[in-house]
PDB file of C-alpha atoms in Angstrom:
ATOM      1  CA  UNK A1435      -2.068   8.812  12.075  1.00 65.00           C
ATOM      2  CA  UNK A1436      -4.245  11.920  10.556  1.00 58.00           C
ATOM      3  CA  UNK A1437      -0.779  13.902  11.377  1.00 62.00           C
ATOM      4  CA  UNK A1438       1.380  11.714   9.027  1.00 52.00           C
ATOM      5  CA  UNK A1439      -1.010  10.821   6.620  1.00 51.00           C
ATOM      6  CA  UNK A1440       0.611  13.147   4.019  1.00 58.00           C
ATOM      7  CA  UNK A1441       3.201  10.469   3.632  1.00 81.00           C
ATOM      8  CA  UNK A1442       2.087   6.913   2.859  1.00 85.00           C
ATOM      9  CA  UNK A1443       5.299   5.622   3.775  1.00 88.00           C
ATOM     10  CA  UNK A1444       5.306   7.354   6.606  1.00 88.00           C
ATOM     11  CA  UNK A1445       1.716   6.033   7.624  1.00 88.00           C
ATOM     12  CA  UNK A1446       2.217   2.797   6.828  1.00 92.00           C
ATOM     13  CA  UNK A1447       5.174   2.652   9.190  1.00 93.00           C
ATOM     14  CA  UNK A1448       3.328   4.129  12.264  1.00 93.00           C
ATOM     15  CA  UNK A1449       0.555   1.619  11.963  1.00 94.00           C
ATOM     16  CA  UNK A1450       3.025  -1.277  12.169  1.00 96.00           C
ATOM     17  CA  UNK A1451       4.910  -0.183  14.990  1.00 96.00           C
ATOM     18  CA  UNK A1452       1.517   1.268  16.619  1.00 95.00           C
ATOM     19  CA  UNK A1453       0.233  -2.344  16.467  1.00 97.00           C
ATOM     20  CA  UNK A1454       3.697  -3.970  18.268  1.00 98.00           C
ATOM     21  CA  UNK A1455       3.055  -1.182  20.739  1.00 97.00           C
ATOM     22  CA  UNK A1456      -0.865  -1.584  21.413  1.00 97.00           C
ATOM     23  CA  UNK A1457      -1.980  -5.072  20.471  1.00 98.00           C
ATOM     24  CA  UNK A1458      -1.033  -7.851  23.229  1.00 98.00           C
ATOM     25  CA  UNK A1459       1.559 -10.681  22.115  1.00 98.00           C
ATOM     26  CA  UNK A1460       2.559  -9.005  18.996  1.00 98.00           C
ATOM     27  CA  UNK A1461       6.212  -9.110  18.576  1.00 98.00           C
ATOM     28  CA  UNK A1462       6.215  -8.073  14.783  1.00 98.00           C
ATOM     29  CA  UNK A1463       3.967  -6.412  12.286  1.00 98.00           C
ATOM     30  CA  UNK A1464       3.662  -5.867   8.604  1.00 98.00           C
ATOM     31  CA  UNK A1465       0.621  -4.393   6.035  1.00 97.00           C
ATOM     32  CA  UNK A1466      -0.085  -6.155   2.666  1.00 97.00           C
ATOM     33  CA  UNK A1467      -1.008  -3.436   1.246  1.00 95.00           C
ATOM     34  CA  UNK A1468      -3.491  -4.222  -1.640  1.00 95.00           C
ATOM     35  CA  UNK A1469      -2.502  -3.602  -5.588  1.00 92.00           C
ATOM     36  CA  UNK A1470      -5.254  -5.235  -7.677  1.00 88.00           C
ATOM     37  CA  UNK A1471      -7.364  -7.858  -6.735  1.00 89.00           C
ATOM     38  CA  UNK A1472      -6.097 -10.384  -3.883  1.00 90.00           C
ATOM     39  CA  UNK A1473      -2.553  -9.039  -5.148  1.00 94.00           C
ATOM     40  CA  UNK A1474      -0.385  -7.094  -2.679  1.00 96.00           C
ATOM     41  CA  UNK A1475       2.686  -5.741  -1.673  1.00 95.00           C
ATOM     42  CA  UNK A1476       4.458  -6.011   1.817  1.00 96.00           C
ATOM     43  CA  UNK A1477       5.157  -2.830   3.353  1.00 95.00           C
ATOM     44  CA  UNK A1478       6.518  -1.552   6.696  1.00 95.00           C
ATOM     45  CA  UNK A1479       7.421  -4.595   7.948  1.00 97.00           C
ATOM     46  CA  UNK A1480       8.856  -4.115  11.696  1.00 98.00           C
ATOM     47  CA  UNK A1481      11.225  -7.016  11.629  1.00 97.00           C
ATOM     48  CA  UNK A1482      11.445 -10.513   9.075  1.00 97.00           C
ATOM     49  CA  UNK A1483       8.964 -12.231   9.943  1.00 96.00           C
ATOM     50  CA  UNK A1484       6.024 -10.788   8.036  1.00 97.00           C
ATOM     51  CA  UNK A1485       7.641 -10.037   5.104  1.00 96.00           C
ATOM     52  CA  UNK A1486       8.719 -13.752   4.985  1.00 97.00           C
ATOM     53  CA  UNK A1487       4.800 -14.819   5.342  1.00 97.00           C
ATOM     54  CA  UNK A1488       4.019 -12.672   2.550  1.00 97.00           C
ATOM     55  CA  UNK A1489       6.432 -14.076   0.268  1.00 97.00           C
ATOM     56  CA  UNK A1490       4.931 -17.695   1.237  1.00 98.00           C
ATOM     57  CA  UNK A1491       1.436 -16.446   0.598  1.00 97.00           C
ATOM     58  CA  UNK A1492       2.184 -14.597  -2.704  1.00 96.00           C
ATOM     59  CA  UNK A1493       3.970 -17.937  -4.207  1.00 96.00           C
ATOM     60  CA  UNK A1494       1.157 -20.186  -2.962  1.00 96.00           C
ATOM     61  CA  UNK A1495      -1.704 -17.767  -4.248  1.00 95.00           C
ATOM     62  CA  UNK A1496      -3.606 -18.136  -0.645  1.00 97.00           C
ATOM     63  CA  UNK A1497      -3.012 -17.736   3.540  1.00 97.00           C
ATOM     64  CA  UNK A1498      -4.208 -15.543   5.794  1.00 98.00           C
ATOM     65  CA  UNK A1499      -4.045 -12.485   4.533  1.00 98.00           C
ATOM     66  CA  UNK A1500      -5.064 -13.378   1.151  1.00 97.00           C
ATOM     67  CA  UNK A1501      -8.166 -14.786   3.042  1.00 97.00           C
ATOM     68  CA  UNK A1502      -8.606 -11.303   4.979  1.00 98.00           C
ATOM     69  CA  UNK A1503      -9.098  -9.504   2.248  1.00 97.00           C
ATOM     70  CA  UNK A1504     -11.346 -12.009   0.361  1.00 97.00           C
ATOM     71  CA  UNK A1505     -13.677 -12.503   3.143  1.00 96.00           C
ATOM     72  CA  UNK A1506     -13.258  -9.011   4.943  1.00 97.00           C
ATOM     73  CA  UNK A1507     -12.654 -10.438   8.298  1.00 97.00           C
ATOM     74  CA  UNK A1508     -10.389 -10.925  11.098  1.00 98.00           C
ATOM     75  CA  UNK A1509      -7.956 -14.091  10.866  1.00 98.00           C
ATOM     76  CA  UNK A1510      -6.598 -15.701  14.057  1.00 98.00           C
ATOM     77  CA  UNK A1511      -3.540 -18.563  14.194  1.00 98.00           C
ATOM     78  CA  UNK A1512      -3.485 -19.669  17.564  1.00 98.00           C
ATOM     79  CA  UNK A1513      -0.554 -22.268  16.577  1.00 98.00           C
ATOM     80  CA  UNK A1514       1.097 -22.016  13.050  1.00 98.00           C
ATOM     81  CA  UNK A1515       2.438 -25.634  13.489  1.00 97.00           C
ATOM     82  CA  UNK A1516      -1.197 -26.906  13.860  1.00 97.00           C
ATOM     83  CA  UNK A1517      -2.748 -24.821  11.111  1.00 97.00           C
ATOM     84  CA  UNK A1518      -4.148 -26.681   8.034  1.00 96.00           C
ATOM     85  CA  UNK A1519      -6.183 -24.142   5.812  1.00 97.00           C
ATOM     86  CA  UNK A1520      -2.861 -22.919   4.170  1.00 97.00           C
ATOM     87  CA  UNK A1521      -0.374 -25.682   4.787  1.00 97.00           C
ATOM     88  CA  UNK A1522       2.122 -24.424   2.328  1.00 96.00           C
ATOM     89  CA  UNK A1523       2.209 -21.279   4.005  1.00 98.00           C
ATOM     90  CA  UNK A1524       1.591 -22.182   7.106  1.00 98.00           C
ATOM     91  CA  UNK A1525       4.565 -24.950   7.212  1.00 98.00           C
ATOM     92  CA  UNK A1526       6.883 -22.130   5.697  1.00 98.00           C
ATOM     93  CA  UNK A1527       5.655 -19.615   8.114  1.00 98.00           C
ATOM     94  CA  UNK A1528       6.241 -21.878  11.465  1.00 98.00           C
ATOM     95  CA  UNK A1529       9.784 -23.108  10.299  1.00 98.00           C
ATOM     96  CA  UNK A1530      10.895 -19.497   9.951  1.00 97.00           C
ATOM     97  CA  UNK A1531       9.709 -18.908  13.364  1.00 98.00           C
ATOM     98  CA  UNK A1532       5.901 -17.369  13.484  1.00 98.00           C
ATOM     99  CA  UNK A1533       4.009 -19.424  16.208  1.00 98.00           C
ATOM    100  CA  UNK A1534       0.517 -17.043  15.778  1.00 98.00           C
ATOM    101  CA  UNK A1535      -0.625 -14.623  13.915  1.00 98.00           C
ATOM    102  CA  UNK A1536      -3.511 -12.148  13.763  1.00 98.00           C
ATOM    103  CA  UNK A1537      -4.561 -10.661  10.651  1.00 98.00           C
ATOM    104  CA  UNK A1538      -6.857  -7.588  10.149  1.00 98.00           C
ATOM    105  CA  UNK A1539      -8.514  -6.807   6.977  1.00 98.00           C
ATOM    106  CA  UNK A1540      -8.235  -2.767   6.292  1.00 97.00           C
ATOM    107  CA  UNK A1541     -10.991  -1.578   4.552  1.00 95.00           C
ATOM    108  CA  UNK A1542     -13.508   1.158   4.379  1.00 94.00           C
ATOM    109  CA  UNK A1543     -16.006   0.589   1.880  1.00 88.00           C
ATOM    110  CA  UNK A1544     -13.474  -1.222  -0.090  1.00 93.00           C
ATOM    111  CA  UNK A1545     -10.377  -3.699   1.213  1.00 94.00           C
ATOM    112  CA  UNK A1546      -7.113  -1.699   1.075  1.00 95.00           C
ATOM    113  CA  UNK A1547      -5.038  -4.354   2.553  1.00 96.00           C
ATOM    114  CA  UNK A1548      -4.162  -6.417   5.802  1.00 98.00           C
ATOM    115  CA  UNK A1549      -2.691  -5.806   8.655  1.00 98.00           C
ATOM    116  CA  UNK A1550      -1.027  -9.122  10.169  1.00 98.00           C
ATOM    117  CA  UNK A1551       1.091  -8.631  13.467  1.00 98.00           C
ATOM    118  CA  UNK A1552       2.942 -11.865  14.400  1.00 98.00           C
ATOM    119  CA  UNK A1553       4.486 -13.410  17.880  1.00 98.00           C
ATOM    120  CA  UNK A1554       7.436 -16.180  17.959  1.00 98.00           C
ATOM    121  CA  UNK A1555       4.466 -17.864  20.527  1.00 98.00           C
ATOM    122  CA  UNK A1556       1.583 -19.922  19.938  1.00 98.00           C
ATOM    123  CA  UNK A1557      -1.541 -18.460  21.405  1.00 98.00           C
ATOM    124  CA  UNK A1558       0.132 -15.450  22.145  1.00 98.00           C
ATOM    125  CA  UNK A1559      -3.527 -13.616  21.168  1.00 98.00           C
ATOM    126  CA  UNK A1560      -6.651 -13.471  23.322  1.00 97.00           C
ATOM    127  CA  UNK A1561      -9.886 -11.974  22.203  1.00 97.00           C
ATOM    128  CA  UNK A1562      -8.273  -8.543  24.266  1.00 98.00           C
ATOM    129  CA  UNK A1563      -5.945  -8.475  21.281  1.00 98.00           C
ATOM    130  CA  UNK A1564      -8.484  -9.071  18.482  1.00 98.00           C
ATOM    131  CA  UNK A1565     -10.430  -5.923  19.955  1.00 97.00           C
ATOM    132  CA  UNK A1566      -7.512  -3.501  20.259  1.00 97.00           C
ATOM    133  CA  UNK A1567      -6.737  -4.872  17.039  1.00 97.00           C
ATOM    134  CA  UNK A1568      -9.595  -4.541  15.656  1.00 97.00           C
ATOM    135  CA  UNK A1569     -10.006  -1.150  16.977  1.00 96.00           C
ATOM    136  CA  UNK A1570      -6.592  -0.279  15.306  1.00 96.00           C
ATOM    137  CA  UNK A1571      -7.415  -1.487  12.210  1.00 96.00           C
ATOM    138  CA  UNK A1572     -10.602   1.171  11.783  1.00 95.00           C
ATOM    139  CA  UNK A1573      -8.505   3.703  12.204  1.00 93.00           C
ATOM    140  CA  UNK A1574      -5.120   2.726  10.265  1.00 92.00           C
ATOM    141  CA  UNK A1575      -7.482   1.942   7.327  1.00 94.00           C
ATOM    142  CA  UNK A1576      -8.421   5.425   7.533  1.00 91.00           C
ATOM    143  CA  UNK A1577      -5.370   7.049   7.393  1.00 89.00           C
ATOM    144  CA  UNK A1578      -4.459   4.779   4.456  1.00 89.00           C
ATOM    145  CA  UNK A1579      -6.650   6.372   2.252  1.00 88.00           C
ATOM    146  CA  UNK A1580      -6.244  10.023   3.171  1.00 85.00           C
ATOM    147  CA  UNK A1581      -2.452   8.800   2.859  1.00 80.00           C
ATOM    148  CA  UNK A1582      -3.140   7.727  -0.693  1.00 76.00           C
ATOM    149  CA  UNK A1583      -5.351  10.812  -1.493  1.00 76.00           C
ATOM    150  CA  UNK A1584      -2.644  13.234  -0.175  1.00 77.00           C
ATOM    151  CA  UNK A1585      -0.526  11.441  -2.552  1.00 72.00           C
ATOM    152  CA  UNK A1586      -2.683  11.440  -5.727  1.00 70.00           C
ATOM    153  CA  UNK A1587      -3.227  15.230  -5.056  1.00 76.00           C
ATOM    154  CA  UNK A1588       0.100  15.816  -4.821  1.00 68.00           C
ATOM    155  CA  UNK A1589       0.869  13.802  -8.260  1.00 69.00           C
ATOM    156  CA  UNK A1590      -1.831  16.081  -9.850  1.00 72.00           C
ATOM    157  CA  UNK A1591      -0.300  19.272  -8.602  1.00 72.00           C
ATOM    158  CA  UNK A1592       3.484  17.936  -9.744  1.00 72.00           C
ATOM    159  CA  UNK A1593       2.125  16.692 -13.151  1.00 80.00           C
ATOM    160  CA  UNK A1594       0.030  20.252 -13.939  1.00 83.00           C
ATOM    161  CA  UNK A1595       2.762  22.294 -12.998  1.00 82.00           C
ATOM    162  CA  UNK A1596       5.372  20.311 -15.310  1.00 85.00           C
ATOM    163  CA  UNK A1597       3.148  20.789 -18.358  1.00 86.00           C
ATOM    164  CA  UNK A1598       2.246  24.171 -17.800  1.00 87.00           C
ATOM    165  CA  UNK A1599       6.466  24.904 -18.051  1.00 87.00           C
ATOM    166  CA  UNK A1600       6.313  22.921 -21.243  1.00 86.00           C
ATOM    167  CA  UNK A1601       3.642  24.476 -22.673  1.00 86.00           C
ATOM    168  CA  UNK A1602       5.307  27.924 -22.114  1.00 89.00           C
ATOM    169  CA  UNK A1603       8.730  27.466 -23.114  1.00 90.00           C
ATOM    170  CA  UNK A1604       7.019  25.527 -26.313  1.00 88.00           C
ATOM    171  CA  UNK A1605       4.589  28.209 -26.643  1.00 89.00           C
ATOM    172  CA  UNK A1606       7.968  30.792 -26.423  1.00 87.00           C
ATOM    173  CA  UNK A1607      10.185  28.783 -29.013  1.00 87.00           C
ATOM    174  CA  UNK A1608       7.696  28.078 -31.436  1.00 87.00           C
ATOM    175  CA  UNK A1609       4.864  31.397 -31.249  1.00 90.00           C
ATOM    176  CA  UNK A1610       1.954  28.737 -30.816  1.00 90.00           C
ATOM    177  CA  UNK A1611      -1.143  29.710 -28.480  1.00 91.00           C
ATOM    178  CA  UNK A1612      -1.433  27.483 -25.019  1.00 89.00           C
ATOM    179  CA  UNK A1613      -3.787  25.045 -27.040  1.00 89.00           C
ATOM    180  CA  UNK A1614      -1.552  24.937 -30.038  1.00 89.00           C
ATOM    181  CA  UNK A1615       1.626  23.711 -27.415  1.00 87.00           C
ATOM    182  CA  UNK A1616      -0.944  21.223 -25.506  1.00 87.00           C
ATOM    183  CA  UNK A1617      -1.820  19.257 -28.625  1.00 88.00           C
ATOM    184  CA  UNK A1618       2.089  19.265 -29.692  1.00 88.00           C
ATOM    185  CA  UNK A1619       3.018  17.343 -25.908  1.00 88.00           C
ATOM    186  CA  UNK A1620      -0.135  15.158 -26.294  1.00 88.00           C
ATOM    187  CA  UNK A1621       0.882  14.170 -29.808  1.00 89.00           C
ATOM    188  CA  UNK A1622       4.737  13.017 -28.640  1.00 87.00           C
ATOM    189  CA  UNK A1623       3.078  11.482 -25.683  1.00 87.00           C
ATOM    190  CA  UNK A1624       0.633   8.991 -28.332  1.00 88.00           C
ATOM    191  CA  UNK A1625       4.058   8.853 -30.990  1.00 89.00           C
ATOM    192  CA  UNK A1626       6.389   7.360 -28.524  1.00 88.00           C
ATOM    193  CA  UNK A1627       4.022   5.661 -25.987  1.00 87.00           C
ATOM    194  CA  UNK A1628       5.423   7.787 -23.219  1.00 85.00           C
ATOM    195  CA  UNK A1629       3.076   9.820 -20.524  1.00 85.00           C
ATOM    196  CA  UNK A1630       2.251  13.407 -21.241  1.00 85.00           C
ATOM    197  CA  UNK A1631       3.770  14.028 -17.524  1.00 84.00           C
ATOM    198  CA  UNK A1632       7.280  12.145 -18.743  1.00 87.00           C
ATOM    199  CA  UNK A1633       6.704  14.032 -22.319  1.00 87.00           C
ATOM    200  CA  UNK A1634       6.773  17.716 -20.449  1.00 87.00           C
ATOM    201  CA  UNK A1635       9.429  16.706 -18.305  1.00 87.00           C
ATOM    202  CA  UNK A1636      11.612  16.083 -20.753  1.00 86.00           C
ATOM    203  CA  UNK A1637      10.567  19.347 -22.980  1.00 87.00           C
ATOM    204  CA  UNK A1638      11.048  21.001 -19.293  1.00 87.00           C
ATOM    205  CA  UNK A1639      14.879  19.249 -19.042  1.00 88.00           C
ATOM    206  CA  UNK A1640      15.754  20.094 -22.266  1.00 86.00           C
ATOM    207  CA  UNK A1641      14.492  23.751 -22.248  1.00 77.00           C
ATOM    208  CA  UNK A1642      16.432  24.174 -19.339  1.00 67.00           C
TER     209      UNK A1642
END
């Protein structure tokens, strides 16, 4: 995971596919990965299943990963058809074929998301899966945020660069000093609403 946690897409994916391979009776996997409060977005889903679940869960505002993340805890569905603390979801989630579910919260300090690994059987997880899960989880929620970290850096590095060119070739055209051409993008950026990184770019495009 440390290996391809310069790509979040990249991570995201080998966690899901690491927890069909590791954890016993999952069949599927998929991470909501967390957005702003107990929203989310699915990612890396390894087959239908748990993106369908997380469209149930985002329309009824609730299920079990919604709960994961509230309550920073493991979730286990030994039999979809019998589960009543989400019946919306859990009705929705049966009929297109889930018959359990475990659901790990990913967090380290703060929740990042859930990791939810399905099988078409009920009670298809033991407590051996909840450990290995469990275990999993500590270590994919991990590499999520180095993942996202790599990524931010990254962004910084892109968005310097850019306005450094436009502050040159503005600097160039116009005989301004560096601070002269940095108040000139921030000014466009506030004018027209648009970021300072989009602002340079475009200076960058059109110098070109």
């Amino acid at each position: 995971m440390r290996a391809e946690s310069a790509c979040l897409d990249d991570t995201l994916r080998l966690i899901t596919s690491s927890a069909v391979e590791l954890i016993p009776g999952a069949e599927q996997a998929g991470i909501a990965v967390r957005t702003s409060g107990l929203c989310f977005e699915s990612r890396a889903a390894t087959g239908p299943l748990p993106s369908v679940v997380d469209a149930l869960q985002r329309e009824a505002g609730d299920g079990p990963c919604v709960e994961s993340m509230r309550e920073r805890r493991t979730i286990l569905v030994t039999d979809m058809r019998c589960e009543s603390r989400w019946p919306a979801v859990s009705s929705g989630s049966a009929a297109a074929g889930v018959g359990s579910a475990l659901v790990l919260c990913l967090y380290t300090g703060e929740v990042h998301g859930a990791l939810h690994v399905h099988s078409s059987r009920a009670e298809a997880f033991d407590e051996h899966s909840v450990d290995v899960g469990t275990s999993l989880a500590t270590h994919a929620a991990i590499a999520l945020v180095a993942s996202r970290q790599e990524e931010q850096l990254r962004d910084a590095l892109a968005s310097r660069d850019v306005i450094g060119q436009a502050k040159g070739m503005l600097m160039e055209r116009f005989a301004v000093g560096a601070d002269d051409a940095f108040v000139l993008l921030r000014k466009l950026s506030q004018e027209r609403h648009v970021p300072l990184r989009r602002i340079a770019g475009h200076v960058v495009d059109a110098g070109r």
